[in-house]
Short mmCIF file of C-alpha atoms and ligand atoms in Angstrom, two decimals:
data_model
loop_
_atom_site.label_atom_id
_atom_site.label_comp_id
_atom_site.label_asym_id
_atom_site.label_seq_id
_atom_site.Cartn_x
_atom_site.Cartn_y
_atom_site.Cartn_z
CA MET P 1 -12.35 -11.14 10.90
CA GLU P 2 -12.40 -13.09 13.85
CA ALA P 3 -7.60 -13.86 13.06
CA LEU P 4 -7.71 -9.83 12.94
CA LYS P 5 -9.38 -9.37 16.81
CA ARG P 6 -8.20 -11.84 18.08
CA ALA P 7 -4.45 -10.49 16.59
CA GLU P 8 -4.81 -7.98 18.64
CA GLY P 9 -6.16 -8.85 21.03
CA GLN P 10 -2.47 -10.51 21.47
CA GLU P 11 -0.88 -7.51 21.22
CA ALA P 12 -2.56 -5.06 23.59
CA ARG P 13 -1.34 -9.01 25.89
CA SER P 14 2.49 -9.19 25.19
CA GLY P 15 4.69 -7.66 28.02
CA SER P 16 2.50 -7.84 29.98
CA GLU P 17 1.95 -10.96 31.06
CA VAL P 18 2.45 -11.16 34.76
CA ALA P 19 0.47 -8.33 35.43
CA PRO P 20 -2.51 -8.24 37.42
CA GLU P 21 -5.88 -8.18 35.95
CA ALA P 22 -6.48 -4.37 36.52
CA GLU P 23 -3.37 -3.45 35.81
CA ARG P 24 -3.89 -6.02 32.45
CA ALA P 25 -6.94 -4.10 31.08
CA LYS P 26 -5.10 -0.37 31.69
CA ALA P 27 -2.10 -1.43 28.92
CA ALA P 28 -5.63 -1.97 26.46
CA LYS P 29 -7.86 0.63 27.08
CA ARG P 30 -3.82 2.84 25.76
CA ASP P 31 -2.35 0.24 23.19
CA ARG P 32 -6.78 1.08 21.46
CA ARG P 33 -5.70 4.97 21.94
CA GLU P 34 -2.54 4.40 20.78
CA ASP P 35 -4.38 4.71 17.04
CA ALA P 36 -5.57 8.17 16.49
CA LEU P 37 -8.03 7.27 13.90
CA GLY P 38 -9.90 5.26 17.29
CA THR P 39 -12.06 2.78 16.51
CA THR P 40 -11.82 4.11 12.50
CA SER P 41 -9.23 1.71 11.17
CA HIS P 42 -11.60 -1.19 12.11
CA GLU P 43 -13.91 -0.70 10.50
CA ARG P 44 -11.77 0.71 7.26
CA VAL P 45 -10.06 -3.06 7.13
CA GLU P 46 -13.53 -4.50 8.49
CA SER P 47 -15.51 -3.24 4.91
CA GLN P 48 -12.29 -3.32 2.38
CA GLY P 49 -10.26 -5.19 3.43
CA CYS P 50 -6.71 -5.24 2.17
CA PRO P 51 -5.96 -1.92 -0.11
CA HIS P 52 -3.90 -3.70 -1.98
CA CYS P 53 -4.99 -7.28 -3.69
CA ALA P 54 -8.91 -6.63 -1.73
CA GLY P 55 -8.22 -9.30 0.22
CA ARG P 56 -10.12 -10.12 3.30
CA GLU P 57 -7.66 -13.04 6.10
CA VAL P 58 -5.96 -10.00 7.62
CA VAL P 59 -4.15 -9.86 10.90
CA GLY P 60 -3.29 -7.21 12.93
CA TRP P 61 0.77 -6.13 12.52
CA GLY P 62 1.65 -3.65 14.48
CA ARG P 63 2.11 -0.83 14.91
CA SER P 64 4.16 2.51 12.24
CA HIS P 65 3.36 5.77 12.80
CA GLY P 66 0.18 6.21 15.47
CA LEU P 67 -1.59 3.87 13.52
CA LEU P 68 -2.53 0.63 13.60
CA ARG P 69 -0.96 -1.54 10.84
CA PHE P 70 -2.22 -4.60 9.13
CA ARG P 71 -0.65 -8.00 7.21
CA CYS P 72 -2.67 -9.19 4.51
CA LYS P 73 -2.28 -13.49 4.13
CA SER P 74 -2.90 -13.70 0.60
CA CYS P 75 -0.23 -10.86 -0.84
CA GLY P 76 1.48 -10.85 2.27
CA ARG P 77 1.66 -6.44 2.73
CA THR P 78 1.86 -4.86 5.11
CA PHE P 79 -0.55 -1.08 5.09
CA ASN P 80 -2.75 0.90 7.79
CA ALA P 81 -5.99 2.24 7.11
CA LEU P 82 -4.95 5.37 5.41
CA THR P 83 -2.87 3.27 2.58
CA LYS P 84 -4.21 5.00 -0.74
CA THR P 85 -6.77 7.45 0.73
CA PRO P 86 -6.65 11.21 0.54
CA MET P 87 -5.34 10.81 3.77
CA ALA P 88 -2.85 9.04 3.29
CA HIS P 89 1.19 10.39 4.30
CA LEU P 90 -1.06 13.69 5.78
CA ARG P 91 0.58 14.56 9.05
CA LYS P 92 -0.18 16.16 12.62
CA LYS P 93 -3.23 13.51 13.27
CA ASP P 94 -3.93 14.51 16.13
CA ARG P 95 -5.32 17.73 15.52
CA TRP P 96 -7.96 15.63 12.58
CA LEU P 97 -10.70 15.53 15.17
CA ASP P 98 -10.25 19.70 15.74
CA HIS P 99 -10.06 19.56 11.76
CA ALA P 100 -13.48 17.79 11.58
CA ARG P 101 -15.74 19.57 13.51
CA ALA P 102 -14.69 22.59 12.33
CA MET P 103 -15.44 22.10 8.91
CA ILE P 104 -18.50 20.25 10.64
CA GLU P 105 -19.88 23.62 11.75
CA GLY P 106 -18.25 25.22 8.52
CA LYS P 107 -15.78 27.15 10.10
CA SER P 108 -13.71 29.87 8.09
CA LEU P 109 -10.06 29.15 6.92
CA ALA P 110 -8.81 31.64 9.20
CA LYS P 111 -11.15 30.24 12.14
CA THR P 112 -10.10 26.46 11.70
CA ALA P 113 -5.73 26.88 11.23
CA LYS P 114 -6.39 28.91 14.73
CA LEU P 115 -8.02 26.44 16.12
CA CYS P 116 -5.50 23.55 14.85
CA GLY P 117 -2.32 24.99 14.94
CA VAL P 118 -1.57 24.68 11.79
CA HIS P 119 -0.90 27.50 9.10
CA PRO P 120 -4.12 28.70 6.78
CA THR P 121 -2.10 27.02 4.18
CA THR P 122 -1.69 23.43 5.86
CA ALA P 123 -5.74 24.19 6.98
CA PHE P 124 -6.58 25.08 2.96
CA ARG P 125 -4.20 22.56 1.68
CA TRP P 126 -6.43 19.80 4.75
CA ARG P 127 -9.29 21.23 3.68
CA HIS P 128 -9.04 20.26 0.37
CA ARG P 129 -7.72 16.16 1.22
CA PHE P 130 -10.21 15.80 3.76
CA LEU P 131 -12.74 16.45 0.68
CA ARG P 132 -11.66 14.19 -1.94
CA ALA P 133 -13.62 10.45 -0.78
CA PRO P 134 -16.11 13.54 0.22
CA ALA P 135 -16.34 14.11 -3.72
CA SER P 136 -17.94 10.85 -4.90
CA ASP P 137 -19.40 9.63 -2.42
CA LYS P 138 -22.69 9.87 -3.91
CA PRO P 139 -25.74 7.44 -4.03
CA ARG P 140 -26.16 5.11 -7.25
CA SER P 141 -29.57 5.34 -7.84
CA LEU P 142 -32.09 7.35 -6.14
CA ARG P 143 -36.18 5.41 -5.74
CA GLY P 144 -39.58 6.58 -5.94
CA ILE P 145 -40.19 9.96 -6.59
CA VAL P 146 -37.10 12.25 -7.67
CA GLU P 147 -37.36 16.13 -7.27
CA ALA P 148 -34.46 17.24 -9.54
CA ASP P 149 -34.03 20.65 -10.39
CA GLU P 150 -30.35 23.00 -11.63
CA THR P 151 -29.97 25.62 -9.98
CA PHE P 152 -26.74 28.55 -9.95
CA VAL P 153 -23.71 29.86 -8.52
CA LEU P 154 -21.89 32.99 -9.05
CA GLU P 155 -18.53 32.00 -9.18
CA SER P 156 -15.85 34.43 -7.51
CA PHE P 157 -12.44 35.38 -8.67
CA LYS P 158 -11.21 37.42 -6.56
CA GLY P 159 -9.05 37.08 -4.46
CA ARG P 160 -10.48 36.33 -0.80
CA TRP P 161 -7.85 35.42 2.36
CA SER P 162 -11.71 33.74 3.10
CA ASP P 163 -10.77 30.35 0.88
CA LEU P 164 -7.68 31.66 -0.06
CA PRO P 165 -5.00 30.84 -1.30
CA ARG P 166 -4.50 31.09 -5.73
CA LYS P 167 -4.44 34.44 -7.67
CA ALA P 168 -7.23 36.13 -8.93
CA ARG P 169 -6.65 34.38 -11.92
CA LYS P 170 -7.07 36.86 -15.86
CA ARG P 171 -9.69 34.63 -17.49
CA GLY P 172 -8.29 35.45 -21.24
CA GLY P 173 -10.94 34.63 -24.23
CA THR P 174 -12.48 32.07 -21.92
CA ALA P 175 -14.93 34.48 -19.64
CA ARG P 176 -18.34 34.08 -20.47
CA HIS P 177 -19.28 37.28 -19.12
CA ALA P 178 -16.73 39.19 -20.64
CA GLY P 179 -15.34 42.85 -18.48
CA LEU P 180 -16.59 39.61 -14.69
CA TYR P 181 -14.91 37.85 -12.70
CA GLN P 182 -18.13 35.72 -11.76
CA ASP P 183 -19.75 32.73 -14.48
CA ASN P 184 -22.84 31.26 -13.15
CA ILE P 185 -21.99 28.00 -12.20
CA PRO P 186 -25.48 24.99 -13.25
CA ILE P 187 -25.66 22.70 -10.51
CA LEU P 188 -27.91 19.83 -10.97
CA VAL P 189 -29.72 18.25 -7.70
CA ALA P 190 -31.72 15.56 -7.88
CA ARG P 191 -33.72 14.41 -4.47
CA ASP P 192 -36.05 11.54 -3.53
CA ARG P 193 -38.93 11.76 -1.24
CA LYS P 194 -36.44 9.93 1.34
CA GLY P 195 -33.92 12.57 0.91
CA THR P 196 -31.02 10.99 -0.58
CA THR P 197 -29.23 13.56 -3.05
CA PHE P 198 -27.39 13.12 -6.16
CA ASP P 199 -25.92 16.31 -7.54
CA ALA P 200 -23.22 17.29 -10.47
CA VAL P 201 -21.67 20.57 -11.39
CA LEU P 202 -23.63 20.72 -15.33
CA PRO P 203 -20.80 22.24 -18.30
CA GLN P 204 -23.88 23.42 -19.03
CA VAL P 205 -27.87 22.60 -19.22
CA ASP P 206 -28.83 20.98 -22.01
CA GLY P 207 -30.57 17.03 -22.18
CA ALA P 208 -27.33 15.56 -23.46
CA SER P 209 -25.34 16.73 -19.47
CA VAL P 210 -28.38 15.90 -17.08
CA GLY P 211 -27.99 12.37 -19.11
CA ALA P 212 -24.75 11.74 -18.74
CA ALA P 213 -24.88 13.25 -14.18
CA LEU P 214 -27.81 10.77 -13.54
CA ALA P 215 -27.23 8.57 -15.60
CA GLY P 216 -28.40 5.09 -13.78
CA VAL P 217 -29.21 7.04 -11.04
CA VAL P 218 -32.47 8.05 -12.74
CA THR P 219 -33.88 4.80 -14.31
CA PRO P 220 -37.34 4.12 -15.68
CA GLY P 221 -38.21 2.67 -12.59
CA ASN P 222 -38.64 6.61 -10.45
CA HIS P 223 -40.94 8.85 -11.64
CA LEU P 224 -38.82 12.09 -12.21
CA ILE P 225 -40.63 15.76 -11.36
CA GLY P 226 -38.73 18.99 -12.68
CA ASP P 227 -40.23 21.99 -13.41
CA GLY P 228 -40.80 22.56 -16.83
CA GLY P 229 -37.22 23.19 -17.84
CA LYS P 230 -35.97 21.77 -21.04
CA ALA P 231 -32.58 20.50 -20.04
CA ILE P 232 -34.62 17.08 -17.60
CA ALA P 233 -37.19 17.09 -19.47
CA ALA P 234 -35.30 15.64 -22.66
CA PHE P 235 -33.45 14.26 -20.51
CA ALA P 236 -36.47 12.22 -18.69
CA ARG P 237 -37.97 11.49 -22.32
CA ARG P 238 -35.07 9.52 -24.22
CA ALA P 239 -34.08 7.84 -21.20
CA GLY P 240 -38.20 6.48 -21.15
CA ILE P 241 -38.40 8.16 -17.78
CA PRO P 242 -41.77 8.60 -16.92
CA PHE P 243 -41.58 12.65 -16.35
CA HIS P 244 -44.31 14.94 -14.50
CA ALA P 245 -43.91 18.82 -15.11
CA VAL P 246 -44.77 21.57 -12.42
CA PRO P 247 -47.15 23.46 -13.38
CA ALA P 248 -45.21 26.61 -11.50
CA PRO P 249 -43.09 26.04 -8.82
CA GLY P 250 -43.97 25.58 -5.20
CA LYS P 251 -47.62 24.88 -6.51
CA PRO P 252 -48.41 21.85 -6.85
CA THR P 253 -51.92 21.21 -8.58
CA PRO P 254 -54.87 20.33 -6.40
CA GLU P 255 -55.53 17.35 -8.14
CA ALA P 256 -51.53 16.30 -7.88
CA PRO P 257 -50.18 17.20 -4.26
CA HIS P 258 -47.35 14.44 -3.81
CA LEU P 259 -46.07 16.72 -7.61
CA HIS P 260 -43.50 19.04 -6.68
CA ILE P 261 -40.10 20.32 -6.45
CA ASN P 262 -39.91 21.42 -2.69
CA ASN P 263 -37.50 19.02 -1.86
CA VAL P 264 -35.03 19.57 -3.83
CA ASN P 265 -36.12 23.97 -4.12
CA ALA P 266 -35.00 23.79 -0.40
CA TYR P 267 -31.93 22.06 -0.32
CA HIS P 268 -30.80 24.67 -2.75
CA GLY P 269 -31.11 27.36 -0.55
CA ARG P 270 -29.15 25.26 2.21
CA LEU P 271 -26.86 25.19 -0.37
CA LYS P 272 -26.03 28.21 -1.49
CA GLN P 273 -27.16 29.86 1.76
CA TRP P 274 -24.28 27.45 3.13
CA LEU P 275 -22.07 28.01 -0.20
CA ASN P 276 -22.05 31.91 1.05
CA ARG P 277 -19.49 31.97 4.37
CA PHE P 278 -16.61 30.88 1.38
CA ASN P 279 -17.04 34.52 -0.40
CA GLY P 280 -17.23 32.14 -4.19
CA VAL P 281 -15.49 28.88 -5.05
CA ALA P 282 -13.44 28.65 -8.19
CA THR P 283 -15.42 26.22 -10.32
CA LYS P 284 -12.68 22.95 -9.84
CA ASN P 285 -13.31 22.98 -6.07
CA LEU P 286 -16.91 22.90 -5.96
CA PRO P 287 -17.39 19.42 -5.80
CA ASN P 288 -15.74 18.90 -3.10
CA TYR P 289 -17.86 22.20 -1.94
CA LEU P 290 -21.15 19.75 -3.14
CA GLY P 291 -19.60 16.72 -1.48
CA TRP P 292 -18.97 18.64 2.10
CA ARG P 293 -23.08 20.11 1.71
CA ARG P 294 -23.85 16.16 0.96
CA ALA P 295 -21.99 14.65 2.88
CA LEU P 296 -22.93 17.38 6.44
CA GLU P 297 -27.11 16.33 5.29
CA ALA P 298 -26.35 12.43 4.67
CA TRP P 299 -24.83 11.66 7.42
CA GLY P 300 -27.86 14.23 9.15
CA ASP P 301 -28.25 13.14 13.28
CA GLN P 302 -25.16 10.53 12.70
CA LEU P 303 -23.09 13.19 12.03
CA ALA P 304 -19.37 13.73 14.85
CA PRO P 305 -15.52 14.29 13.79
CA GLU P 306 -15.04 10.43 13.79
CA ALA P 307 -18.32 10.21 11.41
CA TRP P 308 -16.33 13.06 9.05
CA ILE P 309 -13.19 11.28 9.38
CA LYS P 310 -14.59 8.37 8.22
CA GLY P 311 -16.11 10.33 5.33
CA ALA P 312 -12.26 11.81 4.72
CA ILE P 313 -11.34 8.01 4.30
CA GLY P 314 -13.91 7.13 1.54
CA ASN P 315 -16.44 5.44 4.48
CA GLY P 316 -18.88 8.54 3.74
CA PRO P 317 -22.77 7.99 4.37
CA TYR P 318 -23.62 6.91 0.70
CA GLN P 319 -20.83 4.33 0.38
CA GLN P 320 -22.00 2.45 3.64
CA LEU P 321 -25.63 2.44 2.72
CA THR P 322 -24.12 0.22 -0.81
CA LEU P 323 -22.09 -1.96 1.10
ZN1 LIG N 401 -3.21 -8.27 -0.11
#
């Protein structure tokens, strides 16, 4: 990446060969500011290389649409930090930091739209574009003791302004509870004692669904703790993972005080309380909201609008940990 830095240095200096030192520094500063993503552009390119061929020899190649442009020496193609990310071609980059801040604070669509000066339908589109990468940014493995449990969230089909636009849909013959416009959607959360958290929407609560979600994430090297529900126990048995059932939720035995699922249950509590503000989310969008919550927790103290944008272009907290 030395070539990249050199190329940028040359670019910052170009056109100001005769300028005094102070002027030149100012020009360089101005040039850096011209990238709407700040330092994120360089970080993305340094961590991922060329998005077309994964080549690592990359040089600066001017600017376009408010972003630094790069050129790959292997395939000869040009790109910017957003190329082949869900954020490519999204406009009004100067509003993205405001939008990121609104997402971190969990503001409603109406407030987000007002803050960013965009139409609420744009805010809705942005929200889900910003969430596409975080939705799949999950840890690839958990360490040591892993607590796992399912929870259920209510899906609402009522048309509400706060999480629209979509029309209340007819459920036809597919409603699981005839006559009700809500369903209970099972969510599996597995969390290790370092706080690394994996979650998934389950098609149903059984060993096969838990296995499809946790395969490779929780392995025989772990100790899995559950509340005695059959699905997680069945998965553990089939996968050969040591399993411990907690006798009663929140009440570990005095002989084994570490065998509890209090952390995962606390996560459930935070997730559901936070989800309340959206007044019900559509099942198809639920993975996005899980990713949103997971990213909020995983960034923790490092959470800032810039970090949120990094996550939106695919450099989320878990992806960084596995690099
Ligand atoms: Zn390339």
